[in-house]
Short mmCIF file of N, CA and C in Angstrom, two decimals:
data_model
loop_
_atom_site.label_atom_id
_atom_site.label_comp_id
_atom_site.label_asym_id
_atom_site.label_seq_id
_atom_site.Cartn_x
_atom_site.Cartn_y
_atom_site.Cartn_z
N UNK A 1 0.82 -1.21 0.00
CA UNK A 1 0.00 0.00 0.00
C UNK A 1 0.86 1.27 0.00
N UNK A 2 0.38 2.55 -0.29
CA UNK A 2 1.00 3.31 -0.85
C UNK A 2 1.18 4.48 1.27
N UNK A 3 2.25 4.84 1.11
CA UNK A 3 2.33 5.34 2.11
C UNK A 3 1.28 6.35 2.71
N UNK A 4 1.07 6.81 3.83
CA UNK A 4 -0.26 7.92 4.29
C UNK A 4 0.31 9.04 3.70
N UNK A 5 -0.26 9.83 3.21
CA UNK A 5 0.21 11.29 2.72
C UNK A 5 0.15 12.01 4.67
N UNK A 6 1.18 12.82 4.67
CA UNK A 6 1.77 13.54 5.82
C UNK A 6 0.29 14.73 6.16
N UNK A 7 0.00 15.06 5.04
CA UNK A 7 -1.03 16.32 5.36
C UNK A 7 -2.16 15.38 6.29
N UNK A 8 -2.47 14.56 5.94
CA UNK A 8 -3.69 13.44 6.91
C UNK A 8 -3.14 13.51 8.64
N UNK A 9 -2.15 13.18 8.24
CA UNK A 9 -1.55 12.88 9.59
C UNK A 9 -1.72 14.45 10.72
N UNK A 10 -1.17 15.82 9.90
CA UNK A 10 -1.13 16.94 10.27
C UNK A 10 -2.10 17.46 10.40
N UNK A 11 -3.25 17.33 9.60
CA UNK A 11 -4.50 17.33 9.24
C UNK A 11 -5.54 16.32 11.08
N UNK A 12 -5.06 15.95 11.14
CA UNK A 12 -5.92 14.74 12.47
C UNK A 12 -5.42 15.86 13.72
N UNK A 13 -4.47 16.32 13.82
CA UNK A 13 -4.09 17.18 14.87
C UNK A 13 -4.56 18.43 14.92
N UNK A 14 -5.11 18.98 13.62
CA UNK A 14 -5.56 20.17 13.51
C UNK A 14 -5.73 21.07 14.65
N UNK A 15 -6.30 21.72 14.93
CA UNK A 15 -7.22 22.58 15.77
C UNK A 15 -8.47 22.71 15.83
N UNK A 16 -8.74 22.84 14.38
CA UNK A 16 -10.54 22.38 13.69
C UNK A 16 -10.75 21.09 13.52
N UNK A 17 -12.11 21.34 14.32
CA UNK A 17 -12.43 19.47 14.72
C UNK A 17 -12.97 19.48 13.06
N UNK A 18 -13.43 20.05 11.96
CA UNK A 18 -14.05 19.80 10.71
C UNK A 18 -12.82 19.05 10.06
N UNK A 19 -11.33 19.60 10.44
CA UNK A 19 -10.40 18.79 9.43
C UNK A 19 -10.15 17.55 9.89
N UNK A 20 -10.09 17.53 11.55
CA UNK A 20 -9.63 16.12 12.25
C UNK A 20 -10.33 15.20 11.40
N UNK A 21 -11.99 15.81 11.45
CA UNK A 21 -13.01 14.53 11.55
C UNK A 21 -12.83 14.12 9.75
N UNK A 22 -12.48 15.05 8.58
CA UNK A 22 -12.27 14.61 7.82
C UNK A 22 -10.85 13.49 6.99
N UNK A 23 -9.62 14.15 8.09
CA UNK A 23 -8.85 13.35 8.30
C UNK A 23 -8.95 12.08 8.25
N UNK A 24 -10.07 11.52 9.21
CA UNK A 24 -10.27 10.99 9.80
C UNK A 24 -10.98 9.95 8.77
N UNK A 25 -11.92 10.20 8.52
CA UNK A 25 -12.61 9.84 6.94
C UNK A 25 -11.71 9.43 6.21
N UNK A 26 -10.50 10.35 5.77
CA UNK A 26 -9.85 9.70 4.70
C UNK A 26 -8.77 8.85 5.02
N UNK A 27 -8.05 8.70 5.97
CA UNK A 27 -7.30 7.60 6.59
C UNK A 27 -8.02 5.97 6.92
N UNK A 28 -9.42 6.37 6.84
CA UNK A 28 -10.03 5.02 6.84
C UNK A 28 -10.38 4.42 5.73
N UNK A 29 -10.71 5.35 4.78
CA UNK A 29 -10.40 4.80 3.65
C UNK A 29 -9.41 4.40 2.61
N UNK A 30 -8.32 5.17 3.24
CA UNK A 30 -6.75 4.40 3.05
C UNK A 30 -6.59 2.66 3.01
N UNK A 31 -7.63 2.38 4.00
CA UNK A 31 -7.65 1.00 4.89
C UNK A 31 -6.03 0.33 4.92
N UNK A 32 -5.49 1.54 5.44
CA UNK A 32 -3.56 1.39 5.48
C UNK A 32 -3.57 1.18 7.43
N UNK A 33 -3.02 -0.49 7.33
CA UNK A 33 -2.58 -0.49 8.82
C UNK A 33 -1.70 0.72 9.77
N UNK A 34 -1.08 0.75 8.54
CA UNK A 34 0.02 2.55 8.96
C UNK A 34 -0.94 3.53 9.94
N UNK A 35 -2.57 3.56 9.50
CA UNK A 35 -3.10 4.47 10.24
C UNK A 35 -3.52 3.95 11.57
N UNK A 36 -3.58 2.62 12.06
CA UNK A 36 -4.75 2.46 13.02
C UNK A 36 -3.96 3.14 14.07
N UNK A 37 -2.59 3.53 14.48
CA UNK A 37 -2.25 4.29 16.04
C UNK A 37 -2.84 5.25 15.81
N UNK A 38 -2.35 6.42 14.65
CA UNK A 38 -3.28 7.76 14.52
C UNK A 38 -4.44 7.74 15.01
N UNK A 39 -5.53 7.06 14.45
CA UNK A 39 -7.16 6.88 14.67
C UNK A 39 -6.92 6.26 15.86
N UNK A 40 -6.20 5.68 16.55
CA UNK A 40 -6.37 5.30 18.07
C UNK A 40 -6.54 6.22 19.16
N UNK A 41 -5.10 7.38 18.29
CA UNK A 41 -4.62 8.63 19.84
C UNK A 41 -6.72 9.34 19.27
N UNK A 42 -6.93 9.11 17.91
CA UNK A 42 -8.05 10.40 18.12
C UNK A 42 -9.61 9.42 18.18
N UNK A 43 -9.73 8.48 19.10
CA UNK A 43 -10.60 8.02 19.64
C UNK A 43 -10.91 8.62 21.53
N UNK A 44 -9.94 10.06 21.61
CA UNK A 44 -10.20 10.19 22.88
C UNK A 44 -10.53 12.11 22.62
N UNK A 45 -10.46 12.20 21.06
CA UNK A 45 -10.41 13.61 20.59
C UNK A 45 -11.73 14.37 21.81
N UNK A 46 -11.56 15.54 21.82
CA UNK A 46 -12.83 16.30 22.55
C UNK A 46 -14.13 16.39 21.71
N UNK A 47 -14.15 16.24 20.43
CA UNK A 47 -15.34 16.30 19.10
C UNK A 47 -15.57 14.90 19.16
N UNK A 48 -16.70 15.05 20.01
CA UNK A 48 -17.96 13.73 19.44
C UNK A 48 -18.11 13.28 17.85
N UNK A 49 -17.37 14.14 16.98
CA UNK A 49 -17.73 13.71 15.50
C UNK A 49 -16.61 13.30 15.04
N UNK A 50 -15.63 13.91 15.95
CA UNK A 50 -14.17 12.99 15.53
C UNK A 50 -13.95 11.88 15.94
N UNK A 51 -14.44 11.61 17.25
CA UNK A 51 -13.83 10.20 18.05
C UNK A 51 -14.90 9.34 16.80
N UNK A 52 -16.13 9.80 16.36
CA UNK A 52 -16.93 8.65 15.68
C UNK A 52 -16.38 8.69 14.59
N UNK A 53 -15.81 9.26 13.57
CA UNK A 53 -15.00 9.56 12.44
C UNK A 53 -13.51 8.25 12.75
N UNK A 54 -13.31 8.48 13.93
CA UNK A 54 -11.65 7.43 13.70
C UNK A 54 -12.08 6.23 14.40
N UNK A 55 -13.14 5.85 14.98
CA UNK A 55 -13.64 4.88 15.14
C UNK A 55 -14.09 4.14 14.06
N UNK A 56 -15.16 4.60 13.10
CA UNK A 56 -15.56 4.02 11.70
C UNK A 56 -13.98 3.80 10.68
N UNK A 57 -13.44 4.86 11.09
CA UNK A 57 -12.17 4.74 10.48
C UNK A 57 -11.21 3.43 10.21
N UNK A 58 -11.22 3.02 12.09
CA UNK A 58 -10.58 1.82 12.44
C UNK A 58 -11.01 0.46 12.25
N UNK A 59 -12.70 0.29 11.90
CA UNK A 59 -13.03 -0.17 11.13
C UNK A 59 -13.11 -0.93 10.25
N UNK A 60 -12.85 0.36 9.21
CA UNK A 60 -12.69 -0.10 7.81
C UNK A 60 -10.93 -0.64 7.29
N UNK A 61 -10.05 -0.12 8.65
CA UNK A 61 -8.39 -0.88 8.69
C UNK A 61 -8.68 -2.41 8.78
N UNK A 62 -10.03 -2.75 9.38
CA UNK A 62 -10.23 -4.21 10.13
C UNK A 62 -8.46 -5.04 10.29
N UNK A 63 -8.10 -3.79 11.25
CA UNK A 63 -6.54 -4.60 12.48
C UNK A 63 -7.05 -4.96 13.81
N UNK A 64 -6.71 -5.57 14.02
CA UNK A 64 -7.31 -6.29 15.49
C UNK A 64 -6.52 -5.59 16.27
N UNK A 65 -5.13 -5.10 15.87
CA UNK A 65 -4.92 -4.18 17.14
C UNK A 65 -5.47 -2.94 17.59
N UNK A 66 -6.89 -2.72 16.70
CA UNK A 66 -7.77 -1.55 17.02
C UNK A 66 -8.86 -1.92 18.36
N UNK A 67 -9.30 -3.64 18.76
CA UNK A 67 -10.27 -4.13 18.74
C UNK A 67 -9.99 -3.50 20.52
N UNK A 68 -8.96 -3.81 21.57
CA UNK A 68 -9.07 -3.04 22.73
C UNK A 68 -9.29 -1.96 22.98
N UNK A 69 -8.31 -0.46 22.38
CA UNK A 69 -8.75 0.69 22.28
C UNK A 69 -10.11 0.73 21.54
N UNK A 70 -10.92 0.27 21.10
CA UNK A 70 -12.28 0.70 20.51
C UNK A 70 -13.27 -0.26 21.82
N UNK A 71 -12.60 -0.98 22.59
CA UNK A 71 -13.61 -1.48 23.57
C UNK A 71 -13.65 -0.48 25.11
N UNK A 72 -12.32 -0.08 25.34
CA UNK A 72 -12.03 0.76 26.33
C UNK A 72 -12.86 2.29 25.95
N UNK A 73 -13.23 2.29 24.59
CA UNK A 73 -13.68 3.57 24.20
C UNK A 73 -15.12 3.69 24.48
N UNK A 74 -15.92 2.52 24.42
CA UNK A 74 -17.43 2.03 24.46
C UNK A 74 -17.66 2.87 25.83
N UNK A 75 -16.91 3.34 26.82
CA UNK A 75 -17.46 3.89 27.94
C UNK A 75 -17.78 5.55 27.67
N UNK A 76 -17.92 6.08 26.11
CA UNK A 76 -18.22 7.37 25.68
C UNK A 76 -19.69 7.85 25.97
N UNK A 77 -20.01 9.30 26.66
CA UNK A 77 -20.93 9.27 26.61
C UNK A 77 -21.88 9.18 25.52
N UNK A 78 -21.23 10.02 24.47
CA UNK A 78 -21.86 10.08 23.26
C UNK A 78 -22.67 8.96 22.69
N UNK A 79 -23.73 8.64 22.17
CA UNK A 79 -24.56 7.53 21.31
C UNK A 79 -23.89 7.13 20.03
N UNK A 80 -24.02 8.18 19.43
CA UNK A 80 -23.19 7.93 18.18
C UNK A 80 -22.00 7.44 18.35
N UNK A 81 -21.25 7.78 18.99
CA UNK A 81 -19.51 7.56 18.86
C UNK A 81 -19.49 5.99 19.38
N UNK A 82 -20.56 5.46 20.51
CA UNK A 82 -20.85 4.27 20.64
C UNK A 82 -21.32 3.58 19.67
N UNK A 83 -21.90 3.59 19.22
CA UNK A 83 -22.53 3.10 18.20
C UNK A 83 -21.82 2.80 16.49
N UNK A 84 -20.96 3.54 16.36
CA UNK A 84 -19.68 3.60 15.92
C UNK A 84 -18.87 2.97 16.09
N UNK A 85 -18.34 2.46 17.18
CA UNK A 85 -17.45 2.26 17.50
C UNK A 85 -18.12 0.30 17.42
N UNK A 86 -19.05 -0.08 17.61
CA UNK A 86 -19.28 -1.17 17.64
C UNK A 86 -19.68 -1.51 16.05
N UNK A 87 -19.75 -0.62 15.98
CA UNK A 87 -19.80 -1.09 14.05
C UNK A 87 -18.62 -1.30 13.77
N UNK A 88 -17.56 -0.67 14.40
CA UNK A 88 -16.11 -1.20 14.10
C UNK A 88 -15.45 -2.05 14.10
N UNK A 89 -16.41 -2.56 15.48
CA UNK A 89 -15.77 -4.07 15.70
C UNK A 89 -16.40 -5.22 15.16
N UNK A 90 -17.38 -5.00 14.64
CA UNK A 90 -18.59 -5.41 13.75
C UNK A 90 -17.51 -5.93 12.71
N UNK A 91 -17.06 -4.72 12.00
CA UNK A 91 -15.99 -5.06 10.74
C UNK A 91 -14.80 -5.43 10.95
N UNK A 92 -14.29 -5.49 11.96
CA UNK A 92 -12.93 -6.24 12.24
C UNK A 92 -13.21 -7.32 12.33
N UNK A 93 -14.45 -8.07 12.81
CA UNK A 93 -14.30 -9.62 12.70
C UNK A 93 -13.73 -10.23 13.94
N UNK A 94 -13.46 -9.82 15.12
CA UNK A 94 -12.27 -10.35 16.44
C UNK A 94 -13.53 -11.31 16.68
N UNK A 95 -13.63 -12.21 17.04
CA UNK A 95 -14.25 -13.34 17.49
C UNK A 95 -14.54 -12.74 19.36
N UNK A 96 -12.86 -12.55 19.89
CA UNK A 96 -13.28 -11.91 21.16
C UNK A 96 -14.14 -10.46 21.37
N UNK A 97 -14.64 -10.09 20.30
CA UNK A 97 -15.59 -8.98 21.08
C UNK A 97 -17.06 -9.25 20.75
N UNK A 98 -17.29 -10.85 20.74
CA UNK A 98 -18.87 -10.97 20.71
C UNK A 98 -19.19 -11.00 21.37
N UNK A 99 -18.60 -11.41 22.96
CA UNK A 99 -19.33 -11.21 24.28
C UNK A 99 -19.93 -9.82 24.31
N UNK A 100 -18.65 -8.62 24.21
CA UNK A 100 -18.94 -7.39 24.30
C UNK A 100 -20.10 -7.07 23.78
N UNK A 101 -19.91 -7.22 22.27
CA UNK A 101 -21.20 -7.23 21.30
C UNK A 101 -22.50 -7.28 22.19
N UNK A 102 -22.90 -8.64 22.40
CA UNK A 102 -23.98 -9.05 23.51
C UNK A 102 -24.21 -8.35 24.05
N UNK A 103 -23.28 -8.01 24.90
CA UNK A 103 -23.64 -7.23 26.16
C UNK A 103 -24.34 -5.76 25.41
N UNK A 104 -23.98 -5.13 24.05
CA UNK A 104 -24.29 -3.87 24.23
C UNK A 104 -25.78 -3.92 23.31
N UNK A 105 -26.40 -4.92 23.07
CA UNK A 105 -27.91 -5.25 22.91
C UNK A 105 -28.33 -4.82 24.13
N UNK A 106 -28.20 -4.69 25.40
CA UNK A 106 -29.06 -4.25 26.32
C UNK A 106 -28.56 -2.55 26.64
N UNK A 107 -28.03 -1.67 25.94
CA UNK A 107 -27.27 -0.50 25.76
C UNK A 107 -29.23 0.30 25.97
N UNK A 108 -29.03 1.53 27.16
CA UNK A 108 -29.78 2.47 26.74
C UNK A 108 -30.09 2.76 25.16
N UNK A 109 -29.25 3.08 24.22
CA UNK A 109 -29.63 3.85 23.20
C UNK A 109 -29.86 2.86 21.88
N UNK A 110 -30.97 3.04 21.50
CA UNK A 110 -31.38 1.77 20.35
C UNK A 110 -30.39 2.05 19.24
N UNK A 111 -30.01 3.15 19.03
CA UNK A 111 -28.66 3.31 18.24
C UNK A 111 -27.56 2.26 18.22
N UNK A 112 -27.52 2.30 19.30
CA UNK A 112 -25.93 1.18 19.67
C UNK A 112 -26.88 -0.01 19.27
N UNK A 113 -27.72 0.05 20.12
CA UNK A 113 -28.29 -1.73 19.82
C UNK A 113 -28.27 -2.25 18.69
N UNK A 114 -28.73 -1.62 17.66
CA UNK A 114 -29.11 -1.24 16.45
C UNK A 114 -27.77 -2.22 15.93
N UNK A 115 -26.53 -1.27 16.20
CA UNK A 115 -25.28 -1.07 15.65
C UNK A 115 -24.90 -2.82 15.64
N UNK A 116 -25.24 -3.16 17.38
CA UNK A 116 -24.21 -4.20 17.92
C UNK A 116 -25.34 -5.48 17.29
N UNK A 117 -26.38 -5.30 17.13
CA UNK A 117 -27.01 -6.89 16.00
C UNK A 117 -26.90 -7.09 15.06
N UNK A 118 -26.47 -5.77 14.35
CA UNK A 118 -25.91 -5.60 12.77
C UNK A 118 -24.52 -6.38 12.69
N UNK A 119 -23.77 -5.78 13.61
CA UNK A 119 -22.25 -6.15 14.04
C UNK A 119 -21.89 -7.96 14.14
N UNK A 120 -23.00 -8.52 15.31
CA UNK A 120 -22.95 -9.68 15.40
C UNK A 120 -23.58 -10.61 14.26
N UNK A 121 -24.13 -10.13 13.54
CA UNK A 121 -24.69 -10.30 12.46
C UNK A 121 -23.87 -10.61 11.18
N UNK A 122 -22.56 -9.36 10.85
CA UNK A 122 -21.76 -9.40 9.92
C UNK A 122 -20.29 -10.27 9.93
N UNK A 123 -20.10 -10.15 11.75
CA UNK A 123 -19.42 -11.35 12.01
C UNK A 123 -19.52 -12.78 12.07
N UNK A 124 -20.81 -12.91 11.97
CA UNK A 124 -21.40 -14.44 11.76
C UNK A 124 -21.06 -15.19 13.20
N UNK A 125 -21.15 -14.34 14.51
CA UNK A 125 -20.90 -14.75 15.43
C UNK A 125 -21.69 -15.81 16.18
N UNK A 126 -21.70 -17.07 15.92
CA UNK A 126 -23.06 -18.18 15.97
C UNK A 126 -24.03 -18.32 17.59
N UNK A 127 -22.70 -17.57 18.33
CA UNK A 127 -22.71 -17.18 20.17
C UNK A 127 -23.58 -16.58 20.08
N UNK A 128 -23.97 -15.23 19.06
CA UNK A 128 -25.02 -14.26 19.20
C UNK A 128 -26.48 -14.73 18.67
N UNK A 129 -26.58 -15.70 18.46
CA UNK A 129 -27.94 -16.21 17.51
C UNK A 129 -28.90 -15.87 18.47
N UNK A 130 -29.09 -16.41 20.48
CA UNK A 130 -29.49 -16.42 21.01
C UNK A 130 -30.04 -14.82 21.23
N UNK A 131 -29.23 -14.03 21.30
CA UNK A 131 -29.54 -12.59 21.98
C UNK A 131 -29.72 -12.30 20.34
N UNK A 132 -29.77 -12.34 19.28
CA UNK A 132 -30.43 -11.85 17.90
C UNK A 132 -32.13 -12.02 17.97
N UNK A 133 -32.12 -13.11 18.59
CA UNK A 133 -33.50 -13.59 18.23
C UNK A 133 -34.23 -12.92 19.50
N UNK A 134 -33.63 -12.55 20.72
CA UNK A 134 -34.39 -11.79 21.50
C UNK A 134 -34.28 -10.56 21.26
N UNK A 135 -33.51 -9.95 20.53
CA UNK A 135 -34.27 -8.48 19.45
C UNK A 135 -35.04 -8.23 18.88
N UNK A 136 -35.80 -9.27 18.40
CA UNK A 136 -37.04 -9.58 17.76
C UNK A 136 -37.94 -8.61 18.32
N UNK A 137 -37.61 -8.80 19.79
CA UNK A 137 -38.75 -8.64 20.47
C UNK A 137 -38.72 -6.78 21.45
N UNK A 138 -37.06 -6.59 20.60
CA UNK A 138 -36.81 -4.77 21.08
C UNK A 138 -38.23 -3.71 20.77
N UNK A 139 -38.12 -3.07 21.97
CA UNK A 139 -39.22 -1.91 21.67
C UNK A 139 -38.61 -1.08 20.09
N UNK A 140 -38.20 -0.69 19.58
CA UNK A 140 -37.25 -0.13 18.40
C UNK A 140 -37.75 -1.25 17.07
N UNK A 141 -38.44 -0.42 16.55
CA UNK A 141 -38.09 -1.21 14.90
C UNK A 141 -37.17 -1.32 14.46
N UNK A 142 -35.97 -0.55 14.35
CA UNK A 142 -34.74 -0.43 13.96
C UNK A 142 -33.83 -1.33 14.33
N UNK A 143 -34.21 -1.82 15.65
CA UNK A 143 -33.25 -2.87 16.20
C UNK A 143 -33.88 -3.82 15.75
N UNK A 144 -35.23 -3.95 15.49
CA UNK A 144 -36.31 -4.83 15.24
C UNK A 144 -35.36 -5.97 14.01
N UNK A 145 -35.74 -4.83 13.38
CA UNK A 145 -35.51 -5.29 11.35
C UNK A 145 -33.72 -5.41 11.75
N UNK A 146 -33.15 -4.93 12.35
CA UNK A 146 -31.51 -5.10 11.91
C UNK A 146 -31.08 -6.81 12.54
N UNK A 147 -31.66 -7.03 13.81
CA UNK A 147 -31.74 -8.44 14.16
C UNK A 147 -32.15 -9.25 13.20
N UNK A 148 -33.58 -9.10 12.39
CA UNK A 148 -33.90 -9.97 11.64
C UNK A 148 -32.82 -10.08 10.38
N UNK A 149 -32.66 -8.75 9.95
CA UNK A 149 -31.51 -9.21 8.97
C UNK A 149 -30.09 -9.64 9.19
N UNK A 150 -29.66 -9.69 10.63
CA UNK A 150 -28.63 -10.08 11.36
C UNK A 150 -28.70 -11.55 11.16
N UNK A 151 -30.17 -12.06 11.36
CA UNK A 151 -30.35 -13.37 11.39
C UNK A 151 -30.43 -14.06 10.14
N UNK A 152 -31.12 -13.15 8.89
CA UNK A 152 -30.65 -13.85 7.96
C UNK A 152 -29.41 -13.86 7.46
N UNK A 153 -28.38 -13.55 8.05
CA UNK A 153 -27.03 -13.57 7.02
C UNK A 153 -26.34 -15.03 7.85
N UNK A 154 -26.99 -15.71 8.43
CA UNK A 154 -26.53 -17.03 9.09
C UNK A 154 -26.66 -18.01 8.23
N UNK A 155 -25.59 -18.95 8.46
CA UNK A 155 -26.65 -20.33 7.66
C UNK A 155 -27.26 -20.97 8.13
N UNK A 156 -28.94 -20.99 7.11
CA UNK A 156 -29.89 -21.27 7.66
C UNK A 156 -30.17 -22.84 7.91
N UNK A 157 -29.21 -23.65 7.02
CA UNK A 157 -28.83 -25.17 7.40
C UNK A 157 -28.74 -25.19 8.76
N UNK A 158 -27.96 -24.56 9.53
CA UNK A 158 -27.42 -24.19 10.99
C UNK A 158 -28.26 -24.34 11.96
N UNK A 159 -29.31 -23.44 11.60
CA UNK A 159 -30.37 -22.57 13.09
C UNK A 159 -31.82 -23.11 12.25
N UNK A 160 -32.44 -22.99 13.14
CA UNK A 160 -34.34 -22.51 13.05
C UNK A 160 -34.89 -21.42 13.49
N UNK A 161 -35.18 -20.52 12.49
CA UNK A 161 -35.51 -19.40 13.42
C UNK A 161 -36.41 -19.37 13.24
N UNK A 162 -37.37 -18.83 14.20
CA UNK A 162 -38.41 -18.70 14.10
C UNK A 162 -38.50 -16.74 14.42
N UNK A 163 -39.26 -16.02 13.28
CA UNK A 163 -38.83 -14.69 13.19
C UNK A 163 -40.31 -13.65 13.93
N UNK A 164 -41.27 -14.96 13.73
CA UNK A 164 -42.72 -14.46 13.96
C UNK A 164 -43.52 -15.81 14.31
N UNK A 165 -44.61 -14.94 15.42
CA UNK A 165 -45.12 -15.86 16.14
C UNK A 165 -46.13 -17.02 15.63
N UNK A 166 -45.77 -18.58 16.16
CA UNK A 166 -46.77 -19.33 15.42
C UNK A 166 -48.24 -19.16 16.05
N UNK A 167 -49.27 -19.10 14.96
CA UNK A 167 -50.79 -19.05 15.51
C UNK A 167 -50.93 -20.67 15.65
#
């Protein structure tokens, strides 16, 4: 891969959270391991739109050495930047953060929830089938429908789901 251009890098330190967060954007789409420390130091940035910017960022690197700093980060107040951040780990694939995953189906904000059935969903994490299918039953349509389509990306040789109630 072709090296990070220096302005990205100078650019993430800015002063204006508009350049960090775009920085930020474009280093993830680099999907250059070179970036995941950068997007690490700015997962603690003061801009709620940056920490979610180098979170999606880290992401789309899918390095597993992103997968702790993006779990230590889950304690943000922000929704979004949570919610983010588990989509991240969603796309990294770590097998060890499906517990986490789990756990953040019961998250105040249907956002995250949203995020983390999609997540367990794209990882094909077979641990999560159980807590997918009790999304079914989330107050949130959003979490509603993202479980169900969480559930169809399984193989269905595998499981029985049952998605709706038998009369």
């Amino acid at each position: 891969p072709a090296p990070i251009p220096p302005r990205l890098l100078t650019d993430l330190k800015s002063t204006a959270p508009e350049k960090r967060r775009a920085a930020a954007d474009e280093l993830g789409g680099l999907r250059s391991r070179d970036a995941v420390m950068p997007l690490i130091a700015a997962l603690t940035d003061k801009d709620a739109k940056v920490r979610e910017a180098a979170a999606f960022a880290l992401g789309q690197t899918t390095d597993s050495r992103a997968v702790a700093p993006l779990t230590k980060a889950l304690t943000d107040k922000d929704a979004t930047v949570r919610a983010s951040i588990v989509f991240a780990l969603g796309m990294i694939g770590d097998r060890k953060s499906g517990q986490t995953l789990s756990k953040l189906c019961d998250d105040v904000s249907a956002m995250v929830r949203a995020a983390a059935v999609t997540a367990i969903g794209v990882m094909q994490d077979e641990q999560g089938v159980d807590e997918l299918k009790e999304m079914l039953a989330d107050p949130s349509f959003d979490v509603r429908y993202d479980a169900a389509w969480a559930l169809g990306h399984f193989n269905e040789a595998n499981h029985e789901f049952t998605l709706a109630p038998e009369y």
